[in-house]
Coordinates of N, CA, C and O in Angstrom, one line a residue:
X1 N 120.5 109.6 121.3 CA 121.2 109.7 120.0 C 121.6 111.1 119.8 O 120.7 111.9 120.0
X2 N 122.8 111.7 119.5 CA 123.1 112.6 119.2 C 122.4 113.2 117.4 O 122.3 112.6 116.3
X3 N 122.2 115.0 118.0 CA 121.7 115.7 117.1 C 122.6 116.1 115.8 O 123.6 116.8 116.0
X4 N 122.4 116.0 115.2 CA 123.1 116.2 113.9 C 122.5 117.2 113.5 O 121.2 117.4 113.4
X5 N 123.8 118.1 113.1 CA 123.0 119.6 112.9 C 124.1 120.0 111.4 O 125.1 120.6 111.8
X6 N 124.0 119.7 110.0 CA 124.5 120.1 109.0 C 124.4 121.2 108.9 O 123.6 121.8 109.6
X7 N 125.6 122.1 107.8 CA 125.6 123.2 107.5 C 125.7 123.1 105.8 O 126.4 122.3 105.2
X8 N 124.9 123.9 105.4 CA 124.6 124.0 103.7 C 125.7 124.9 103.0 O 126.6 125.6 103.6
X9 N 125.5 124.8 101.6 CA 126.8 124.9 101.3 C 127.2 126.5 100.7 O 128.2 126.7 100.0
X10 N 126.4 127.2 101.1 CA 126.1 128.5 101.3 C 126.9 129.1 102.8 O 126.8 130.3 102.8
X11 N 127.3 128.9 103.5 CA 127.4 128.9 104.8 C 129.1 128.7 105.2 O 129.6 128.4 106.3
X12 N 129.9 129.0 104.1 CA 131.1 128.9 104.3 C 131.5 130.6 103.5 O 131.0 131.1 102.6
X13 N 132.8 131.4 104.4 CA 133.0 132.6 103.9 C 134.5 132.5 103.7 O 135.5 132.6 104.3
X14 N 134.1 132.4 102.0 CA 136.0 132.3 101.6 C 137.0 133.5 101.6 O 136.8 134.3 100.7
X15 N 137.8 133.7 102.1 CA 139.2 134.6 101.8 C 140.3 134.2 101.5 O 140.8 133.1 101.6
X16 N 140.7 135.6 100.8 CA 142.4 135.0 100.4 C 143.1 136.1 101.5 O 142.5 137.1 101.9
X17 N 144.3 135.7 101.9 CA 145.5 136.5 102.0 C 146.1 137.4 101.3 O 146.7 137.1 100.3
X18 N 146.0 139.2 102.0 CA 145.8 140.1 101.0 C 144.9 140.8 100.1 O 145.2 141.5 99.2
X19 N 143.8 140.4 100.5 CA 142.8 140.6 99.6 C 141.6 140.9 100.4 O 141.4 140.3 101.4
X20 N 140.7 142.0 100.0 CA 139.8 142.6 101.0 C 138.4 141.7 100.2 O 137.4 142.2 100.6
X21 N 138.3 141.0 99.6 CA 137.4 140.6 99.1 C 137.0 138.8 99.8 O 137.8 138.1 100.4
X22 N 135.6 138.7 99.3 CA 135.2 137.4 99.7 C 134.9 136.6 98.0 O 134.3 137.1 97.0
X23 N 135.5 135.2 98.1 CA 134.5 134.4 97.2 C 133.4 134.0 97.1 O 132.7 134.2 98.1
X24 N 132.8 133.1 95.9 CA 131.6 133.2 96.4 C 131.1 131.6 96.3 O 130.1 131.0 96.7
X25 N 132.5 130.9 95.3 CA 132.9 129.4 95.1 C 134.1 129.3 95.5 O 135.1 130.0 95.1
X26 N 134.0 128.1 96.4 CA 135.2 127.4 96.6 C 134.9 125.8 95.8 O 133.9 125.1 95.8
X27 N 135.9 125.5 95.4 CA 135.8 124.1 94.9 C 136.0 122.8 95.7 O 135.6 121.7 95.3
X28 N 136.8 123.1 97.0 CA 137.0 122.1 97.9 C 138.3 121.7 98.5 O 139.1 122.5 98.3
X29 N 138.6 120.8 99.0 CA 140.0 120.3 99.4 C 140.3 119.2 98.7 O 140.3 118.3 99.6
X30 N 140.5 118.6 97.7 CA 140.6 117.5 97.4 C 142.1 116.9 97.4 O 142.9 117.0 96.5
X31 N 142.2 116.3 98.7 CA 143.4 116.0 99.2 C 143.7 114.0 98.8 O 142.8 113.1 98.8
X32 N 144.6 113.8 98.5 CA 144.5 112.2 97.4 C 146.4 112.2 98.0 O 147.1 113.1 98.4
X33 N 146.5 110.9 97.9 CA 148.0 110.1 97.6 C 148.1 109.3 96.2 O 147.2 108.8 95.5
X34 N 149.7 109.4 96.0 CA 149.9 108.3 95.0 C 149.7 107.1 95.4 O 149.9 106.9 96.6
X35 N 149.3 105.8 94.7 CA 149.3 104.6 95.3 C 150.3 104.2 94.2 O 150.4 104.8 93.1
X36 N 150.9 103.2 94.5 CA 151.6 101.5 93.5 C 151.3 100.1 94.2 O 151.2 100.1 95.4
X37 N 151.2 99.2 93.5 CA 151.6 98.3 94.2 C 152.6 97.3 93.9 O 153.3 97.4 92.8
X38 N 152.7 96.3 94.7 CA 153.7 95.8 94.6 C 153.5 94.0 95.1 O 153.0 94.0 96.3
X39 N 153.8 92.9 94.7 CA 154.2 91.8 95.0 C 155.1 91.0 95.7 O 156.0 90.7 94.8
X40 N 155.4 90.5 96.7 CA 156.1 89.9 97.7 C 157.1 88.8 97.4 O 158.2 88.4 97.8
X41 N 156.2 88.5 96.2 CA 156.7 87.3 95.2 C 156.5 86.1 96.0 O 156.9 85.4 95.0
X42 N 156.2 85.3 96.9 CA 155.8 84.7 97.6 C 154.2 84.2 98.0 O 153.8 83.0 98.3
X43 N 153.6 85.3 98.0 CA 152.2 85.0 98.1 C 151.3 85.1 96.9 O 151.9 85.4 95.8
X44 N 150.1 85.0 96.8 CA 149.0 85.2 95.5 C 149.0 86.3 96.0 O 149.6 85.7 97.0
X45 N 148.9 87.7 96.5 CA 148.8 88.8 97.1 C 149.3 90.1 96.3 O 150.5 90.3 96.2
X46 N 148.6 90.6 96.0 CA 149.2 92.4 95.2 C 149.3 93.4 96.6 O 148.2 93.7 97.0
X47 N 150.2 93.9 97.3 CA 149.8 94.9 98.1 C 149.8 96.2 97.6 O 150.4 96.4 96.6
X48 N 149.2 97.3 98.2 CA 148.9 98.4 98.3 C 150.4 99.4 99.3 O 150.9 99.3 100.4
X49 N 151.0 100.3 97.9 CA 152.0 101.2 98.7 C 151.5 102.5 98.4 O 150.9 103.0 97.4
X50 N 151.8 102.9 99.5 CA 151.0 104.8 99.2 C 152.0 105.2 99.5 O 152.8 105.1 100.4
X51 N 151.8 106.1 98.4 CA 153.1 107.1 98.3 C 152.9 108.8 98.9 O 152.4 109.0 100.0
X52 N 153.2 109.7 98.2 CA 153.0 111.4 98.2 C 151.9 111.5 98.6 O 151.2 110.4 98.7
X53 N 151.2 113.1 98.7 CA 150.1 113.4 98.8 C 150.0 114.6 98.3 O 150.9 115.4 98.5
X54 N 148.8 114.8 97.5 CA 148.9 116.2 96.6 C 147.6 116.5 96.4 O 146.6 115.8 96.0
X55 N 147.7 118.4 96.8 CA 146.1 118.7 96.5 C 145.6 119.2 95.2 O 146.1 120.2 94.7
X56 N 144.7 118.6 94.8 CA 143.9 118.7 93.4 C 143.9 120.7 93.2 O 143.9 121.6 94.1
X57 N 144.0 120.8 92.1 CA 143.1 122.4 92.0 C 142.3 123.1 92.6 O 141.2 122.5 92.9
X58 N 142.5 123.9 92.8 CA 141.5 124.4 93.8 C 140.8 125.5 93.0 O 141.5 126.3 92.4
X59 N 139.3 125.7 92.8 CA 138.9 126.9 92.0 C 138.1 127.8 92.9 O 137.3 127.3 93.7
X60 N 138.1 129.2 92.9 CA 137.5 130.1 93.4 C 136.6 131.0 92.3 O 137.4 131.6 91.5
X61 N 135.7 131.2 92.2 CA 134.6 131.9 91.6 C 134.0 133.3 92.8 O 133.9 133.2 94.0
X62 N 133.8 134.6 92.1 CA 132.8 135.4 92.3 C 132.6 136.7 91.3 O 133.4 137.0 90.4
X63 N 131.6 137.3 91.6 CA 130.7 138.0 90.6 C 132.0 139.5 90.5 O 132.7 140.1 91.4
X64 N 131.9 139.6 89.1 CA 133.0 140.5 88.9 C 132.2 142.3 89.4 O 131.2 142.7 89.0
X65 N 133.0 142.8 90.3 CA 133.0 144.0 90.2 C 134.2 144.9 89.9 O 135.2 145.1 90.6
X66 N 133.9 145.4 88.6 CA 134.8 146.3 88.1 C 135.9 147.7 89.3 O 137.1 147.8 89.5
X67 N 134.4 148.5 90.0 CA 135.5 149.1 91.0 C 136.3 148.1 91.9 O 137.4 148.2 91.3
X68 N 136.4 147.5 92.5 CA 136.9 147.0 93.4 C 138.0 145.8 92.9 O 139.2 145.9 93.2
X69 N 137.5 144.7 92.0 CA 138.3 143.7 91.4 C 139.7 144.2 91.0 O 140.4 143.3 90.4
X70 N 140.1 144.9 91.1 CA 141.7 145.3 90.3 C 142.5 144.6 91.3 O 143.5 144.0 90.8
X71 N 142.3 144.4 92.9 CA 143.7 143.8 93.4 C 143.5 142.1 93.1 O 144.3 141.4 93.6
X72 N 142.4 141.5 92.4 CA 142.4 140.0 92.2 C 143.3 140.3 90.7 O 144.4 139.7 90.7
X73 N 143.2 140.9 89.7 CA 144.0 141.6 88.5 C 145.2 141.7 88.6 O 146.0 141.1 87.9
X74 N 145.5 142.7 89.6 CA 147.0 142.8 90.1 C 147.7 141.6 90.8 O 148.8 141.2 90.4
X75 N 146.9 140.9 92.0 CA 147.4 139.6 92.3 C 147.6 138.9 91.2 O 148.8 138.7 91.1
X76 N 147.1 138.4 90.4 CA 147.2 137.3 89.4 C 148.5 138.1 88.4 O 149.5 137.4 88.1
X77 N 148.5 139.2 87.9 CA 149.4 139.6 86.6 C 150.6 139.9 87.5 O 151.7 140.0 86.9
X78 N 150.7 140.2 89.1 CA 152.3 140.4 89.7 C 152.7 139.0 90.8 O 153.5 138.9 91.6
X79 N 151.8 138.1 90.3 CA 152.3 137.1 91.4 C 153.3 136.2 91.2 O 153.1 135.2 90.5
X80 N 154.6 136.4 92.0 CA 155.5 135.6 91.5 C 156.2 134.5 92.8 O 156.0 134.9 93.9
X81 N 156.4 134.0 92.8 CA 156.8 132.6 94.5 C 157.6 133.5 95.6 O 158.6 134.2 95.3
X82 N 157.0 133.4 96.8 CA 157.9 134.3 97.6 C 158.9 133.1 98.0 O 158.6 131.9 98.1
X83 N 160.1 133.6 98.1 CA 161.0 132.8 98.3 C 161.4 132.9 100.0 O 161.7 133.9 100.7
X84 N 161.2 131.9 100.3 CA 161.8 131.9 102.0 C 161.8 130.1 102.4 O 161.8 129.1 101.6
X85 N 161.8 130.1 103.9 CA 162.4 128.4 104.3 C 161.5 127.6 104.3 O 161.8 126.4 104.2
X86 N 160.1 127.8 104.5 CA 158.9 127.3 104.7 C 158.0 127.7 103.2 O 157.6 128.8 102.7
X87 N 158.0 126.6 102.9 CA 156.9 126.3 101.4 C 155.9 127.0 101.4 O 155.6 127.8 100.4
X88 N 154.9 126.7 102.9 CA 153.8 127.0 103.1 C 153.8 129.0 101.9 O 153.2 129.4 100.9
X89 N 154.7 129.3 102.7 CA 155.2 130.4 102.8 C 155.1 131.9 101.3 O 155.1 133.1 101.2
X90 N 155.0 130.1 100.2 CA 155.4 131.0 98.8 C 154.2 131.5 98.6 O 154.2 132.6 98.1
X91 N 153.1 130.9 98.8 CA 152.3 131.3 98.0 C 151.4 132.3 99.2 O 151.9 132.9 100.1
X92 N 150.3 132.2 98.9 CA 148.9 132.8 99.8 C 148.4 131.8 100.7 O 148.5 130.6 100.4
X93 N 147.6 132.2 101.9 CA 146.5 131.9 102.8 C 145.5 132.1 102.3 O 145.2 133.2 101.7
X94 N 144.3 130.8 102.2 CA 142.9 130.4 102.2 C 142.4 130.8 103.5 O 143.3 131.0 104.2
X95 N 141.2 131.0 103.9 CA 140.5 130.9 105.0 C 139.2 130.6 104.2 O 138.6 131.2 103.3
X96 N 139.0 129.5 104.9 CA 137.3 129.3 104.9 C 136.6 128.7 105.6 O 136.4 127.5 105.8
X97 N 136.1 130.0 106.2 CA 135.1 130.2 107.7 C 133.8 129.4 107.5 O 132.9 129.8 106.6
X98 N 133.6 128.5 108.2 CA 131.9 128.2 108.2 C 131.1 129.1 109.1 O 131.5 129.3 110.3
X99 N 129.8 129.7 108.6 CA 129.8 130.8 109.5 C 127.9 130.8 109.3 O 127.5 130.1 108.3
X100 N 127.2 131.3 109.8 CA 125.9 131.1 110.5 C 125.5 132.8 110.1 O 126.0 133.6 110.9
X101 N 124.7 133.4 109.0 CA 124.2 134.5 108.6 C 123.0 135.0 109.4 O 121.9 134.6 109.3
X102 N 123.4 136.0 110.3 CA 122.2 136.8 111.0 C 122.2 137.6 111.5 O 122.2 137.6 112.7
X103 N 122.3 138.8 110.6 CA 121.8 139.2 109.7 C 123.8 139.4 109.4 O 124.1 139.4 108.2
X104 N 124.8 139.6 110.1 CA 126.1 139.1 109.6 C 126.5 138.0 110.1 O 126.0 137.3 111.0
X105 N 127.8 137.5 109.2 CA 128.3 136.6 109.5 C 128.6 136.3 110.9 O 128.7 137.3 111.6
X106 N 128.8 134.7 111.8 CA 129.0 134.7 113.0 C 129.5 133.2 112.5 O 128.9 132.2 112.0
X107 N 131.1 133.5 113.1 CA 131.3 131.8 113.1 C 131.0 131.1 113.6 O 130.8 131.2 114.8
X108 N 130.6 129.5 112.7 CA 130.8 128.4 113.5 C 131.6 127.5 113.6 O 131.7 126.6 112.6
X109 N 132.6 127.4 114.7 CA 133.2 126.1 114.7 C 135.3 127.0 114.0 O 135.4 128.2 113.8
X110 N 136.1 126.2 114.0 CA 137.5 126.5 113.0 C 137.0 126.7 112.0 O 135.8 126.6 111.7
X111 N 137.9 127.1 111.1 CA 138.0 127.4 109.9 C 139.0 126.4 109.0 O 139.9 125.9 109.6
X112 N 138.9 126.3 108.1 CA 140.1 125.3 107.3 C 140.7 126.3 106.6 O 140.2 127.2 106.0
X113 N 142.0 125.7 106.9 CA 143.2 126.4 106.6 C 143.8 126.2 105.4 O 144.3 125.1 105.5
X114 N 144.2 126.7 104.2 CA 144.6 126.3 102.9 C 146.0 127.3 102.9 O 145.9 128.6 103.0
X115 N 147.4 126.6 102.8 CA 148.3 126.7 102.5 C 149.0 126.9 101.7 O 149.3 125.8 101.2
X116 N 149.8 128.2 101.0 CA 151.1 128.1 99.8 C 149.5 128.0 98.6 O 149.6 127.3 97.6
X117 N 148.7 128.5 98.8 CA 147.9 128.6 97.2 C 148.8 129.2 96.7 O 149.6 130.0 97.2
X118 N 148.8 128.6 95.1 CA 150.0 129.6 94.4 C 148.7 129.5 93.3 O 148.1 128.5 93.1
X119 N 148.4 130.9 92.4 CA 147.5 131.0 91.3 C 148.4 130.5 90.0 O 149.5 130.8 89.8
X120 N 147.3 129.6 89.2 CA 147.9 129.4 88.1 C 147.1 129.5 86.9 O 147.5 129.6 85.8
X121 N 145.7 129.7 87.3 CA 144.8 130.1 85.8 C 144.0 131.3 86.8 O 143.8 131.3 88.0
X122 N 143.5 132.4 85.8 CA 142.5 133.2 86.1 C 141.5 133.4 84.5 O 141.8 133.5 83.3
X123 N 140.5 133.4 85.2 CA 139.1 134.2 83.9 C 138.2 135.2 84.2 O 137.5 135.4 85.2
X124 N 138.4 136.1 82.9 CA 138.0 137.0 83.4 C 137.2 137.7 82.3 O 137.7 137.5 81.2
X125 N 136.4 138.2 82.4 CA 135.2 138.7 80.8 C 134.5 137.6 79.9 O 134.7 137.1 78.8
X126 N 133.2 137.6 80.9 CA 132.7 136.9 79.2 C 131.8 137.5 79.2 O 131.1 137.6 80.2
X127 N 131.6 138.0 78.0 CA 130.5 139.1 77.6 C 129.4 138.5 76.6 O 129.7 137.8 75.6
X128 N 128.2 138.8 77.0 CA 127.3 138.4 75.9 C 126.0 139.8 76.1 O 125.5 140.4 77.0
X129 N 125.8 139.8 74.7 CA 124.8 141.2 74.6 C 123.4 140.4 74.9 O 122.9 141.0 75.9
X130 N 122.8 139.5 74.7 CA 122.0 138.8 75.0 C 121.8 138.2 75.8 O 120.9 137.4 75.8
X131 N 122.6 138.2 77.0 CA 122.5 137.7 78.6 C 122.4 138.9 79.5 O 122.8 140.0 79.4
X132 N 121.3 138.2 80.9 CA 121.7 139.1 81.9 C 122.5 138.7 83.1 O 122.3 139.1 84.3
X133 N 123.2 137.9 82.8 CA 123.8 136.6 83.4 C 124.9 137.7 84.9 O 124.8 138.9 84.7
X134 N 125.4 137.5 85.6 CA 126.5 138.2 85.8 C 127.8 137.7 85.6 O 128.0 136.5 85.8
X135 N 128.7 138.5 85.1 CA 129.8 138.6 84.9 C 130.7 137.7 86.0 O 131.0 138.4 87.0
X136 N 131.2 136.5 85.9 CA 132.1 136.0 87.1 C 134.0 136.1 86.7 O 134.6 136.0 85.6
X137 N 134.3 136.1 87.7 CA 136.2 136.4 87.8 C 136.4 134.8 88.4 O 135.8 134.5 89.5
X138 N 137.1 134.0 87.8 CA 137.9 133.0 88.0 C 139.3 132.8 88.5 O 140.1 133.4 87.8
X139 N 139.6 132.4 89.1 CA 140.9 132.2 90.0 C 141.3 130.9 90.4 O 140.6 130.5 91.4
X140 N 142.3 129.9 89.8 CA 142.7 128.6 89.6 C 144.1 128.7 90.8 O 144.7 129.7 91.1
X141 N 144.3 127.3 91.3 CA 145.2 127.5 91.9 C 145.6 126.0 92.3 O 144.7 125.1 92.4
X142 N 147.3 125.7 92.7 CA 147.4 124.8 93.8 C 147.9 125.0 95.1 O 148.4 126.1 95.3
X143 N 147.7 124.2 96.1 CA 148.4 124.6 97.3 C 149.1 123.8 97.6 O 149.3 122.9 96.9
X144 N 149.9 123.9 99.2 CA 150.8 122.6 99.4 C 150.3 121.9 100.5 O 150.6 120.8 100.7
X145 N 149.2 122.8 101.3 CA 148.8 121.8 102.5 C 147.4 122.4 103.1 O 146.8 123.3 102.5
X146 N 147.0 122.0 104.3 CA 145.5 122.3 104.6 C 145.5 122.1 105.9 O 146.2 121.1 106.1
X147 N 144.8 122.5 107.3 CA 144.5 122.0 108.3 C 143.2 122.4 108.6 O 142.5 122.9 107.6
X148 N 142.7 122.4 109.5 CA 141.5 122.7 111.0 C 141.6 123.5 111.8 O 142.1 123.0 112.8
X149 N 141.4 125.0 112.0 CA 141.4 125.5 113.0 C 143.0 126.3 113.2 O 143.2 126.9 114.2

């Protein structure tokens, strides 16, 4: 029987395109189609038509640092669609490395590839005098597509 060897969910190293920083949440791929259906008019039968395919929101989370955080600031308040022939194109590159800590990172395996992210919400400051919580930076987004490697 083959060994099944999982990776926890700690163990993935997110990047953007352009950006010297890592996240610290990825929210996932959640890749879905439209469905309808439809009747033949002939049989008792409903069939199943699948339509488009479109990926859900994507959220990225990590701990705000003030020095450094200005180019997620600047990304989000100058980002506007690059215009060219390929979609992929307008927006930004995801990378998220699955990767094996000891004592640095060491990949394992491709990376999934996230395509044309374009940012559409960011959060940023929530302050409370009574917490020692840390400070997290938010970054919302859609993309147009995703691969393996």
């Amino acid at each position: 029987m083959p060994r099944i060897n999982p990776i926890a969910k700690n163990q993935f190293l997110v990047t953007m395109q352009d950006l010297t920083c890592y996240f610290e949440t990825f929210s996932g791929i959640d890749d879905s189609t439209q469905t309808s259906e439809y009747s033949d008019g002939f049989s008792n039968r409903i069939y199943p038509l699948l339509g488009p395919r479109s990926i859900a929101e994507i959220g990225l989370t990590k701990a705000y640092e003030p020095e450094t955080d200005d180019q997620i600031i600047n990304l989000w308040k100058n980002f506007r669609l690059r215009r060219g022939q390929d979609v992929n194109a307008r927006g930004y590159t995801l990378t998220i490395q699955p990767v094996e800590y000891a004592p640095d990172p060491v990949n394992i395996g491709a990376p999934f590839i996230v395509y044309g992210f374009m940012p559409t919400k960011f959060t940023l400051i929530e302050a409370d005098k009574k917490s020692q919580d840390v400070s997290m930076l938010t970054l919302a987004g859609r993309a147009n597509d995703w691969s393996r490697g």
